[in-house]
Coordinates of C-alpha atoms and ligand atoms in Angstrom, one line a residue:
M1 CA 180.4 90.0 131.1
G2 CA 180.0 92.9 128.6
F3 CA 178.2 93.7 125.4
R4 CA 178.7 96.3 122.7
I5 CA 176.8 99.4 122.2
G6 CA 178.4 101.2 119.2
V7 CA 182.1 101.2 119.8
A8 CA 182.1 101.3 123.6
D9 CA 182.4 98.1 125.5
V10 CA 179.8 98.5 128.2
R11 CA 180.6 96.4 131.2
L12 CA 177.6 95.6 133.3
T13 CA 178.3 96.1 136.9
Y14 CA 177.7 92.8 138.8
H15 CA 174.5 94.1 140.4
L16 CA 172.8 94.4 137.0
R17 CA 173.4 90.7 136.2
P18 CA 170.2 88.8 136.1
M19 CA 170.2 85.9 138.5
Y20 CA 167.7 83.1 139.3
T21 CA 164.0 83.4 139.0
R22 CA 163.2 80.6 141.4
I23 CA 165.3 79.0 144.1
S24 CA 164.1 75.8 145.8
T25 CA 165.5 73.1 147.9
G26 CA 166.0 69.5 147.0
P27 CA 168.4 67.1 145.4
S28 CA 169.4 67.1 141.8
R29 CA 171.6 64.7 139.9
S30 CA 173.4 67.4 138.0
A31 CA 174.2 69.3 141.2
L32 CA 177.6 71.0 141.5
T33 CA 179.3 70.2 144.8
A34 CA 180.1 73.2 147.0
I35 CA 182.6 72.6 149.8
P36 CA 183.3 75.1 152.6
I37 CA 187.0 75.3 153.4
F38 CA 188.5 77.0 156.4
S39 CA 191.5 79.2 156.1
D40 CA 193.3 77.4 159.0
A41 CA 193.8 74.4 156.6
P42 CA 193.0 75.7 153.1
A43 CA 193.2 72.2 151.5
L44 CA 190.7 70.0 149.7
P45 CA 189.2 67.2 151.8
A46 CA 191.2 64.0 151.1
R47 CA 188.4 62.4 149.0
H48 CA 188.7 65.2 146.5
A49 CA 192.4 66.1 146.7
R50 CA 193.4 63.9 143.8
A51 CA 190.9 65.2 141.3
P52 CA 192.6 66.4 138.2
G53 CA 193.7 70.0 138.5
A54 CA 193.1 70.1 142.2
A55 CA 196.6 71.1 143.3
E56 CA 196.7 73.8 140.6
A57 CA 193.3 75.2 141.6
M58 CA 194.2 75.2 145.3
R59 CA 197.6 76.9 144.9
T60 CA 196.3 80.5 145.5
F61 CA 193.1 79.6 147.4
K62 CA 193.4 81.0 151.0
G63 CA 189.9 80.0 152.3
E64 CA 189.0 83.6 153.2
V65 CA 185.3 84.2 153.8
G66 CA 183.4 84.0 150.5
E67 CA 186.4 83.3 148.3
T68 CA 185.5 80.8 145.7
V69 CA 187.4 78.6 143.3
T70 CA 185.8 76.2 140.8
L71 CA 187.3 72.9 139.8
G72 CA 185.3 70.8 137.4
H73 CA 182.0 70.0 139.1
M74 CA 183.2 71.3 142.5
M75 CA 183.3 74.8 144.0
M76 CA 185.4 75.5 147.0
V77 CA 184.0 78.3 149.2
G78 CA 186.2 80.0 151.8
A79 CA 184.8 80.0 155.3
G80 CA 187.6 82.0 157.1
R81 CA 189.2 80.8 160.4
R82 CA 187.2 78.0 162.0
A83 CA 187.4 79.7 165.4
D84 CA 185.9 82.9 163.9
L85 CA 182.9 81.2 162.4
T86 CA 179.6 83.1 163.1
L87 CA 176.2 83.3 161.5
A88 CA 177.5 86.4 159.8
T89 CA 180.2 84.4 158.1
V90 CA 177.6 81.9 157.0
R91 CA 175.5 84.7 155.5
T92 CA 178.5 86.2 153.6
L93 CA 179.4 82.7 152.4
G94 CA 175.8 82.0 151.1
A95 CA 175.7 85.4 149.3
R96 CA 179.0 85.0 147.6
L97 CA 178.2 81.4 146.7
V98 CA 175.0 82.2 144.9
R99 CA 176.7 85.0 142.8
A100 CA 179.5 82.5 141.9
L101 CA 177.0 79.9 140.9
D102 CA 175.3 82.3 138.7
R103 CA 178.6 83.3 137.1
V104 CA 179.4 79.7 136.2
G105 CA 175.8 79.0 135.1
A106 CA 175.0 76.4 137.7
T107 CA 171.4 75.3 138.1
A108 CA 171.8 73.0 141.1
V109 CA 174.2 72.9 144.0
R110 CA 174.8 70.5 146.9
L111 CA 176.7 71.7 149.9
E112 CA 179.0 69.2 151.4
S113 CA 180.3 69.2 155.0
A114 CA 177.3 71.6 155.7
A115 CA 177.5 70.7 159.4
S116 CA 181.0 72.3 159.6
L117 CA 179.2 75.7 159.1
A118 CA 177.3 75.3 162.4
Q119 CA 178.7 76.1 165.8
G120 CA 177.8 72.7 167.2
R121 CA 175.3 70.0 166.4
D122 CA 172.2 71.7 167.7
R123 CA 173.0 74.9 165.7
R124 CA 172.8 73.3 162.3
F125 CA 169.2 74.4 161.6
E126 CA 170.0 78.1 162.4
A127 CA 173.2 77.9 160.3
G128 CA 171.1 76.5 157.4
Q129 CA 168.5 79.2 157.9
A130 CA 171.1 82.0 157.8
F131 CA 172.6 80.4 154.6
G132 CA 169.2 80.1 152.9
E133 CA 168.3 83.7 153.8
A134 CA 171.5 85.0 152.4
I135 CA 171.1 83.1 149.1
A136 CA 167.7 84.5 148.6
I137 CA 168.6 88.0 149.5
A138 CA 171.8 88.1 147.4
N139 CA 169.9 86.7 144.4
W140 CA 167.4 89.7 144.3
R141 CA 167.5 92.6 141.9
M142 CA 164.8 94.9 140.7
D143 CA 164.0 94.4 137.1
A144 CA 160.3 95.1 137.0
F145 CA 160.9 98.5 135.5
D146 CA 163.5 97.5 132.8
G147 CA 162.6 99.1 129.5
T148 CA 163.6 98.5 126.0
A149 CA 167.0 100.2 126.5
T150 CA 168.1 97.5 128.9
K151 CA 169.7 94.5 127.3
R152 CA 170.4 91.7 129.6
E153 CA 170.8 88.0 129.5
P154 CA 167.5 86.4 130.6
R155 CA 167.3 85.3 134.2
R156 CA 168.3 81.7 134.8
P157 CA 165.0 79.9 135.4
R158 CA 165.9 78.1 138.6
L159 CA 168.5 77.0 141.1
S160 CA 168.0 74.0 143.4
V161 CA 170.0 73.9 146.6
D162 CA 170.7 70.9 148.8
A163 CA 173.0 70.1 151.7
D164 CA 174.4 66.8 153.1
D165 CA 173.0 67.5 156.5
R166 CA 169.2 67.1 157.2
E167 CA 169.0 69.8 159.9
F168 CA 171.0 72.2 157.9
A169 CA 168.9 71.6 154.8
D170 CA 165.6 72.1 156.7
G171 CA 167.0 75.4 158.1
M172 CA 167.9 76.3 154.5
A173 CA 164.4 75.8 153.3
R174 CA 163.0 78.1 156.0
G175 CA 165.7 80.6 155.2
L176 CA 164.8 80.7 151.6
S177 CA 161.2 81.3 152.5
I178 CA 162.1 84.1 154.9
G179 CA 164.4 85.5 152.2
A180 CA 161.5 85.6 149.8
S181 CA 159.6 87.7 152.3
V182 CA 162.5 90.1 152.6
N183 CA 162.5 90.4 148.9
E184 CA 158.8 91.1 148.8
A185 CA 159.5 94.1 151.1
R186 CA 162.2 95.2 148.8
R187 CA 160.0 95.0 145.7
I188 CA 157.4 97.2 147.4
A189 CA 160.1 99.6 148.6
A190 CA 161.7 99.9 145.2
T191 CA 158.4 100.6 143.4
P192 CA 158.5 104.3 142.4
P193 CA 156.1 106.8 144.0
N194 CA 154.2 107.4 140.8
V195 CA 153.1 103.8 141.0
C196 CA 153.3 103.0 144.7
T197 CA 150.5 105.3 146.1
P198 CA 148.6 104.7 149.3
D199 CA 145.9 102.9 147.3
W200 CA 148.5 100.7 145.5
V201 CA 149.8 99.7 148.9
A202 CA 146.3 98.7 150.0
A203 CA 145.9 96.7 146.8
Q204 CA 149.2 94.9 147.5
C205 CA 148.0 94.0 151.0
R206 CA 144.7 92.7 149.7
A207 CA 146.5 90.5 147.2
L208 CA 148.8 89.2 150.0
A209 CA 145.9 88.5 152.3
R210 CA 144.1 86.6 149.6
A211 CA 147.2 84.5 148.8
Y212 CA 148.0 83.6 152.4
G213 CA 144.6 83.4 154.2
M214 CA 144.9 86.7 156.0
R215 CA 142.2 89.4 156.5
C216 CA 142.8 92.8 154.9
S217 CA 140.7 95.9 155.4
V218 CA 141.2 99.5 154.6
I219 CA 140.1 102.7 156.4
P220 CA 139.8 105.1 153.6
Y221 CA 140.4 108.9 153.8
A222 CA 136.8 109.9 154.6
K223 CA 136.5 107.3 157.3
A224 CA 139.9 108.3 158.8
K225 CA 138.6 111.9 159.0
A226 CA 135.4 110.7 160.6
L227 CA 137.4 108.7 163.1
G228 CA 139.4 111.8 164.1
M229 CA 142.7 110.7 162.6
G230 CA 143.9 114.3 162.4
G231 CA 147.6 113.3 161.8
L232 CA 147.1 110.8 159.0
T233 CA 144.6 113.1 157.2
A234 CA 146.6 116.3 157.6
V235 CA 149.8 114.7 156.2
G236 CA 148.0 113.0 153.3
R237 CA 145.4 115.5 152.3
G238 CA 147.7 117.6 150.0
S239 CA 148.2 114.8 147.7
A240 CA 145.9 113.7 144.8
H241 CA 146.5 110.2 146.1
K242 CA 144.6 110.4 149.4
P243 CA 145.9 108.6 152.5
C244 CA 144.4 105.5 154.1
L245 CA 145.1 103.1 157.0
V246 CA 145.6 99.5 155.9
L247 CA 145.0 96.6 158.3
L248 CA 146.4 93.1 157.7
E249 CA 145.4 90.4 160.2
H250 CA 147.0 87.0 160.6
R251 CA 144.7 85.0 162.9
P252 CA 145.5 81.3 162.5
R253 CA 143.1 78.6 163.7
S254 CA 145.7 77.1 165.9
I255 CA 147.4 79.3 168.5
S256 CA 150.4 77.9 170.4
R257 CA 150.0 77.6 174.2
P258 CA 152.4 80.5 175.0
A259 CA 150.6 82.7 172.4
R260 CA 147.1 82.3 173.9
G261 CA 145.7 85.7 174.7
R262 CA 148.6 87.4 173.0
H263 CA 148.1 89.9 170.2
L264 CA 151.2 91.4 168.5
V265 CA 150.6 94.6 166.6
L266 CA 153.1 95.8 164.0
V267 CA 152.9 99.4 162.7
G268 CA 154.9 100.5 159.7
K269 CA 155.4 104.1 158.5
T270 CA 154.2 104.1 154.9
I271 CA 155.0 107.5 153.5
T272 CA 154.9 106.7 149.7
Y273 CA 156.8 109.9 149.1
D274 CA 158.2 112.6 151.4
T275 CA 158.7 116.0 149.8
G276 CA 158.8 117.5 153.3
G277 CA 155.6 119.3 152.5
Y278 CA 155.7 123.1 153.0
S279 CA 158.9 122.5 155.1
L280 CA 160.2 121.4 151.8
K281 CA 163.3 119.3 151.4
V282 CA 166.0 121.3 149.6
N283 CA 169.2 120.6 147.8
N284 CA 167.9 117.4 146.3
G285 CA 167.4 116.0 149.9
M286 CA 164.1 114.7 148.5
K287 CA 165.9 112.2 146.2
G288 CA 165.4 108.7 147.5
M289 CA 162.3 109.6 149.6
K290 CA 160.4 106.8 147.9
Y291 CA 162.2 104.8 150.6
D292 CA 160.1 106.6 153.2
K293 CA 157.7 103.7 153.1
C294 CA 160.3 101.2 154.1
G295 CA 158.8 100.7 157.6
G296 CA 155.5 99.7 156.0
A297 CA 157.3 97.5 153.5
A298 CA 159.2 95.7 156.3
V299 CA 155.9 95.1 158.1
I300 CA 154.3 93.8 154.9
G301 CA 157.3 91.5 154.4
A302 CA 157.1 90.3 158.0
M303 CA 153.4 89.5 157.5
H304 CA 154.3 87.6 154.4
A305 CA 156.8 85.6 156.4
I306 CA 154.5 85.1 159.5
A307 CA 151.7 83.9 157.2
S308 CA 153.8 81.6 155.0
L309 CA 155.5 80.1 158.1
R310 CA 152.0 79.8 159.7
L311 CA 153.2 81.1 163.0
P312 CA 150.7 80.1 165.6
L313 CA 150.2 83.6 166.9
H314 CA 147.7 86.4 166.4
V315 CA 149.4 89.3 164.6
T316 CA 147.8 92.5 163.2
A317 CA 149.7 94.9 160.9
L318 CA 148.7 98.6 160.6
L319 CA 150.0 100.7 157.7
P320 CA 149.3 104.4 157.8
A321 CA 149.9 105.3 154.2
A322 CA 150.1 108.8 152.9
E323 CA 152.0 111.0 150.5
N324 CA 153.5 114.2 151.9
M325 CA 153.1 116.7 149.2
V326 CA 152.7 120.5 148.6
S327 CA 149.4 121.9 147.4
D328 CA 146.8 124.5 148.3
D329 CA 145.2 122.0 150.5
S330 CA 148.3 120.8 152.3
Y331 CA 148.8 121.2 156.0
R332 CA 151.2 123.9 157.1
P333 CA 153.7 124.8 159.8
D334 CA 151.6 126.5 162.6
D335 CA 148.5 124.3 162.0
I336 CA 147.1 122.8 165.2
I337 CA 145.6 119.4 164.6
T338 CA 143.6 117.1 166.9
M339 CA 144.8 113.5 166.8
H340 CA 142.8 110.3 167.1
N341 CA 143.2 110.1 170.9
G342 CA 142.3 113.8 171.4
V343 CA 145.9 115.0 171.9
T344 CA 146.4 118.4 170.0
V345 CA 149.6 118.9 168.0
E346 CA 151.1 122.2 166.9
V347 CA 152.8 121.5 163.6
T348 CA 156.2 123.1 163.8
N349 CA 157.6 121.2 160.7
T350 CA 155.6 119.5 158.0
D351 CA 158.7 117.3 157.3
A352 CA 158.2 115.6 160.7
E353 CA 155.2 113.8 159.1
G354 CA 156.0 110.2 159.9
R355 CA 155.3 110.5 163.6
L356 CA 151.9 112.1 162.8
V357 CA 150.7 109.2 160.7
L358 CA 152.1 106.6 163.1
A359 CA 150.5 108.4 166.1
D360 CA 147.0 107.8 164.8
A361 CA 147.7 104.2 164.0
L362 CA 149.2 103.6 167.5
S363 CA 146.3 105.3 169.2
W364 CA 143.7 103.4 167.1
A365 CA 145.5 100.1 167.8
C366 CA 145.4 100.8 171.6
R367 CA 141.7 101.6 171.4
E368 CA 140.5 98.9 169.0
L369 CA 142.9 95.9 169.1
E370 CA 143.8 95.1 172.7
P371 CA 147.4 94.7 171.8
T372 CA 149.7 92.8 174.2
A373 CA 152.8 94.2 172.4
I374 CA 153.3 96.9 169.7
V375 CA 156.4 97.2 167.5
D376 CA 156.5 100.1 165.1
M377 CA 159.1 100.5 162.4
A378 CA 159.8 103.8 160.6
T379 CA 162.3 105.7 158.5
L380 CA 161.7 108.5 161.1
T381 CA 164.7 110.7 161.5
G382 CA 167.9 111.8 159.7
G383 CA 169.3 112.1 163.2
V384 CA 169.4 108.3 163.6
V385 CA 171.4 108.1 160.3
T386 CA 173.9 110.6 161.7
A387 CA 174.2 108.7 165.0
L388 CA 174.2 105.1 163.9
G389 CA 174.7 105.1 160.1
K390 CA 174.0 101.9 158.3
F391 CA 175.5 99.8 161.1
S392 CA 172.3 99.4 163.1
A393 CA 168.8 100.7 163.7
G394 CA 168.0 102.9 166.7
Y395 CA 165.4 101.6 169.0
F396 CA 163.4 102.6 172.0
C397 CA 161.6 100.4 174.5
V398 CA 161.0 100.9 178.2
D399 CA 159.4 97.4 178.7
D400 CA 162.0 94.9 179.9
G401 CA 160.2 91.8 178.5
L402 CA 159.8 93.2 175.0
R403 CA 163.3 94.7 175.0
E404 CA 164.7 91.3 175.7
R405 CA 162.8 89.8 172.7
V406 CA 163.8 92.6 170.4
E407 CA 167.5 92.2 171.3
E408 CA 167.4 88.4 171.1
A409 CA 165.8 88.7 167.6
A410 CA 168.5 91.2 166.6
R411 CA 171.2 88.8 167.7
A412 CA 169.7 85.9 165.9
T413 CA 169.0 87.7 162.6
G414 CA 172.0 89.9 162.4
E415 CA 169.7 92.9 162.0
K416 CA 171.3 95.0 164.8
V417 CA 169.6 97.5 167.0
W418 CA 171.0 100.0 169.4
Q419 CA 168.9 101.3 172.3
L420 CA 168.5 105.1 172.8
P421 CA 166.9 106.5 175.9
L422 CA 163.3 107.6 176.3
W423 CA 162.7 109.4 179.6
P424 CA 160.0 111.6 181.0
E425 CA 162.1 114.7 180.3
H426 CA 162.2 113.8 176.6
R427 CA 158.4 113.8 176.6
E428 CA 158.4 117.2 178.4
Y429 CA 160.6 118.5 175.7
M430 CA 157.8 118.1 173.2
R431 CA 155.3 120.4 175.0
A432 CA 153.8 123.2 172.9
Q433 CA 152.8 126.8 173.6
H434 CA 149.4 126.7 172.0
A435 CA 148.6 123.1 172.0
D436 CA 149.5 119.9 173.9
I437 CA 152.6 119.0 172.0
I438 CA 154.7 120.0 169.0
N439 CA 155.7 117.6 166.3
S440 CA 159.3 118.7 166.3
N441 CA 161.4 120.9 168.5
P442 CA 162.9 123.7 166.5
S443 CA 166.2 122.9 168.2
R444 CA 167.5 119.8 166.6
E445 CA 168.8 118.4 169.9
A446 CA 168.2 114.6 170.5
H447 CA 166.4 114.3 167.2
P448 CA 165.7 110.6 167.0
I449 CA 164.5 110.7 170.6
Q450 CA 162.1 113.5 169.9
G451 CA 160.4 111.2 167.4
A452 CA 160.1 108.5 170.0
A453 CA 159.0 110.9 172.7
F454 CA 156.3 112.3 170.4
L455 CA 155.0 108.8 169.7
A456 CA 154.9 107.9 173.4
Y457 CA 151.9 110.3 173.8
F458 CA 149.9 107.9 171.6
V459 CA 150.6 104.5 173.3
D460 CA 148.5 103.5 176.3
A461 CA 150.5 103.2 179.5
G462 CA 150.9 99.5 180.2
V463 CA 151.1 98.3 176.6
P464 CA 154.7 97.1 175.9
W465 CA 155.9 99.1 172.9
A466 CA 159.1 99.3 170.9
H467 CA 159.9 101.9 168.3
V468 CA 162.5 101.0 165.7
D469 CA 164.0 103.9 163.6
I470 CA 165.3 102.4 160.4
A471 CA 166.1 105.6 158.5
G472 CA 169.8 104.5 158.1
V473 CA 169.5 100.8 157.4
S474 CA 166.5 100.6 155.1
S475 CA 168.3 101.4 151.9
S476 CA 171.9 101.8 150.7
E477 CA 173.6 103.3 147.7
T478 CA 176.6 101.0 148.1
P479 CA 176.5 97.3 147.7
S480 CA 177.0 95.1 150.8
D481 CA 177.7 91.4 151.3
L482 CA 174.0 90.6 151.0
C483 CA 172.4 93.4 149.1
V484 CA 172.7 95.2 145.8
P485 CA 172.3 99.0 146.0
G486 CA 168.7 99.9 146.8
P487 CA 166.3 98.8 149.5
T488 CA 167.6 96.2 152.0
G489 CA 164.3 94.9 153.3
W490 CA 165.8 95.5 156.8
G491 CA 163.4 94.6 159.5
V492 CA 161.5 91.7 157.9
R493 CA 163.7 89.2 159.6
L494 CA 163.8 91.1 162.9
L495 CA 160.0 91.4 163.1
T496 CA 159.5 87.8 162.1
S497 CA 161.9 86.7 164.7
I498 CA 160.2 88.8 167.4
A499 CA 156.9 87.2 166.4
E500 CA 158.5 83.7 166.5
R501 CA 159.6 84.4 170.1
M502 CA 156.1 85.2 171.2
A503 CA 154.5 82.1 169.5
Ligands
BES601 N1 161.7 110.6 156.2 C1 162.4 111.6 156.9 C2 163.6 111.0 157.6 C3 164.8 110.4 156.8 C4 165.8 111.2 156.5 C5 164.7 109.1 156.3 C6 166.9 110.7 155.7 C7 165.8 108.6 155.5 C8 166.8 109.4 155.2 C9 161.6 112.2 157.9 O1 160.2 112.3 157.6 C10 162.1 113.6 158.1 O2 162.0 114.4 157.2 N2 162.7 113.9 159.2 C11 163.3 115.2 159.5 C12 162.4 115.7 160.6 C13 162.8 117.2 160.9 C14 162.7 118.1 159.8 C15 161.9 117.6 162.0 C16 164.7 114.9 159.9 O3 165.0 113.9 160.5 O4 165.5 115.7 159.5
MN602 MN1 159.8 114.1 156.5
ZN603 ZN1 159.5 111.0 156.3

């Protein structure tokens, strides 16, 4: 679609198109019928083959994944080769379908032959869930900051989705809900740093807690200083927007039998802006650093999901929130700071700030929360972007049980992780001359591992812990199957799935 400004025809790119305000499940009499069609036999099911125009519409249709063709009140959606069907196919298909529905102005859709998208009878729920997640994620765009210069068609008020298979439809409802949590993370991530300050993050968490029956409390700057959180306070003190540690606790009345005595702690790096500090980011390397809070945003999104799904498990989220700025009160390279657990750190680079704020949160969690597992998520290193790009997150975990859960969750959600090593020699590599450890080795060797090795000094031995470096996957400037350019909400589904596996 296009509209005119002066003489030029301005074509809106597809990602600027408004889509649906609300997506819900349920039947509707006016529903358009969507039919998955495999490329092995790219033909309409017999019951539809004689519809007027069918032969014409199907002439060029190949059934490739996500390809769509509309015929009256029907929309055919390509599903690729039947033998190649995976959950990834189902996600692509869901994402393409919702865009196509928006294009034709549909307000309701019913998926026929939904069970054909599952790899077997007992997999219909998970196929439905993947489908629902994709629909919700593909539907999202950020328009909260549209001003008077943006002329768009209004969003379509609602889309209702249904499927002809009960299990699939139930999974779809769960997927739509989890997708909404992913989008909540993206909304926070996309909020600009002049609005999204540490206090703003705290306010968002308070509102979330109120809406979903969680407990929220905030350790403000002064209290953090008093508690000896030398990392969080050093990183955040140069900003007019002072740092804080936000706690969000989901403690449901009913705890499942396997979850009794378990306490999962999620920690998210929440740097609302990373200028690098005095080790300033140069050559516009700062641009996009509003996304340095994506670890925290993913944790908030996961808490949104965990609470709205009422997972029967005790989960606490910690968000060390700070803005890494330059001022006459900022911390500097060569400072030596004492962290919450008494470890002293010689600051070699103020741009390695994420590990400093995470360290205090990890140490505080170990001392105060009796965690039985900790997972932290952080946009920690450029090195992990170089190594793994946007294909997967890098992760570290030396506990077999937790590693198994993380990898299962990654397989189930499609949020891929790749393990990197964390050995005693990596920890030794972080030793300092005039303090216990340095925050970054001046040699850039093994960069993502340095971050993990640093953090390892702040987790008590015996507490299963995983560190997930999402610097590459948390945002993208190019569109993907599921996401428009911008924040991806990566990690919400992974963390939620990890929690599900413990409940
Ligand atoms: N937030 C950055 C890491 C980052 C880089 C995230 C690119 C997303 C995209 C982190 O705080 C950082 O600055 N890391 C430095 C550390 C180094 C200077 C010691 C890095 O990885 O280059
Ligand atoms: Mn940095
Ligand atoms: Zn950072």
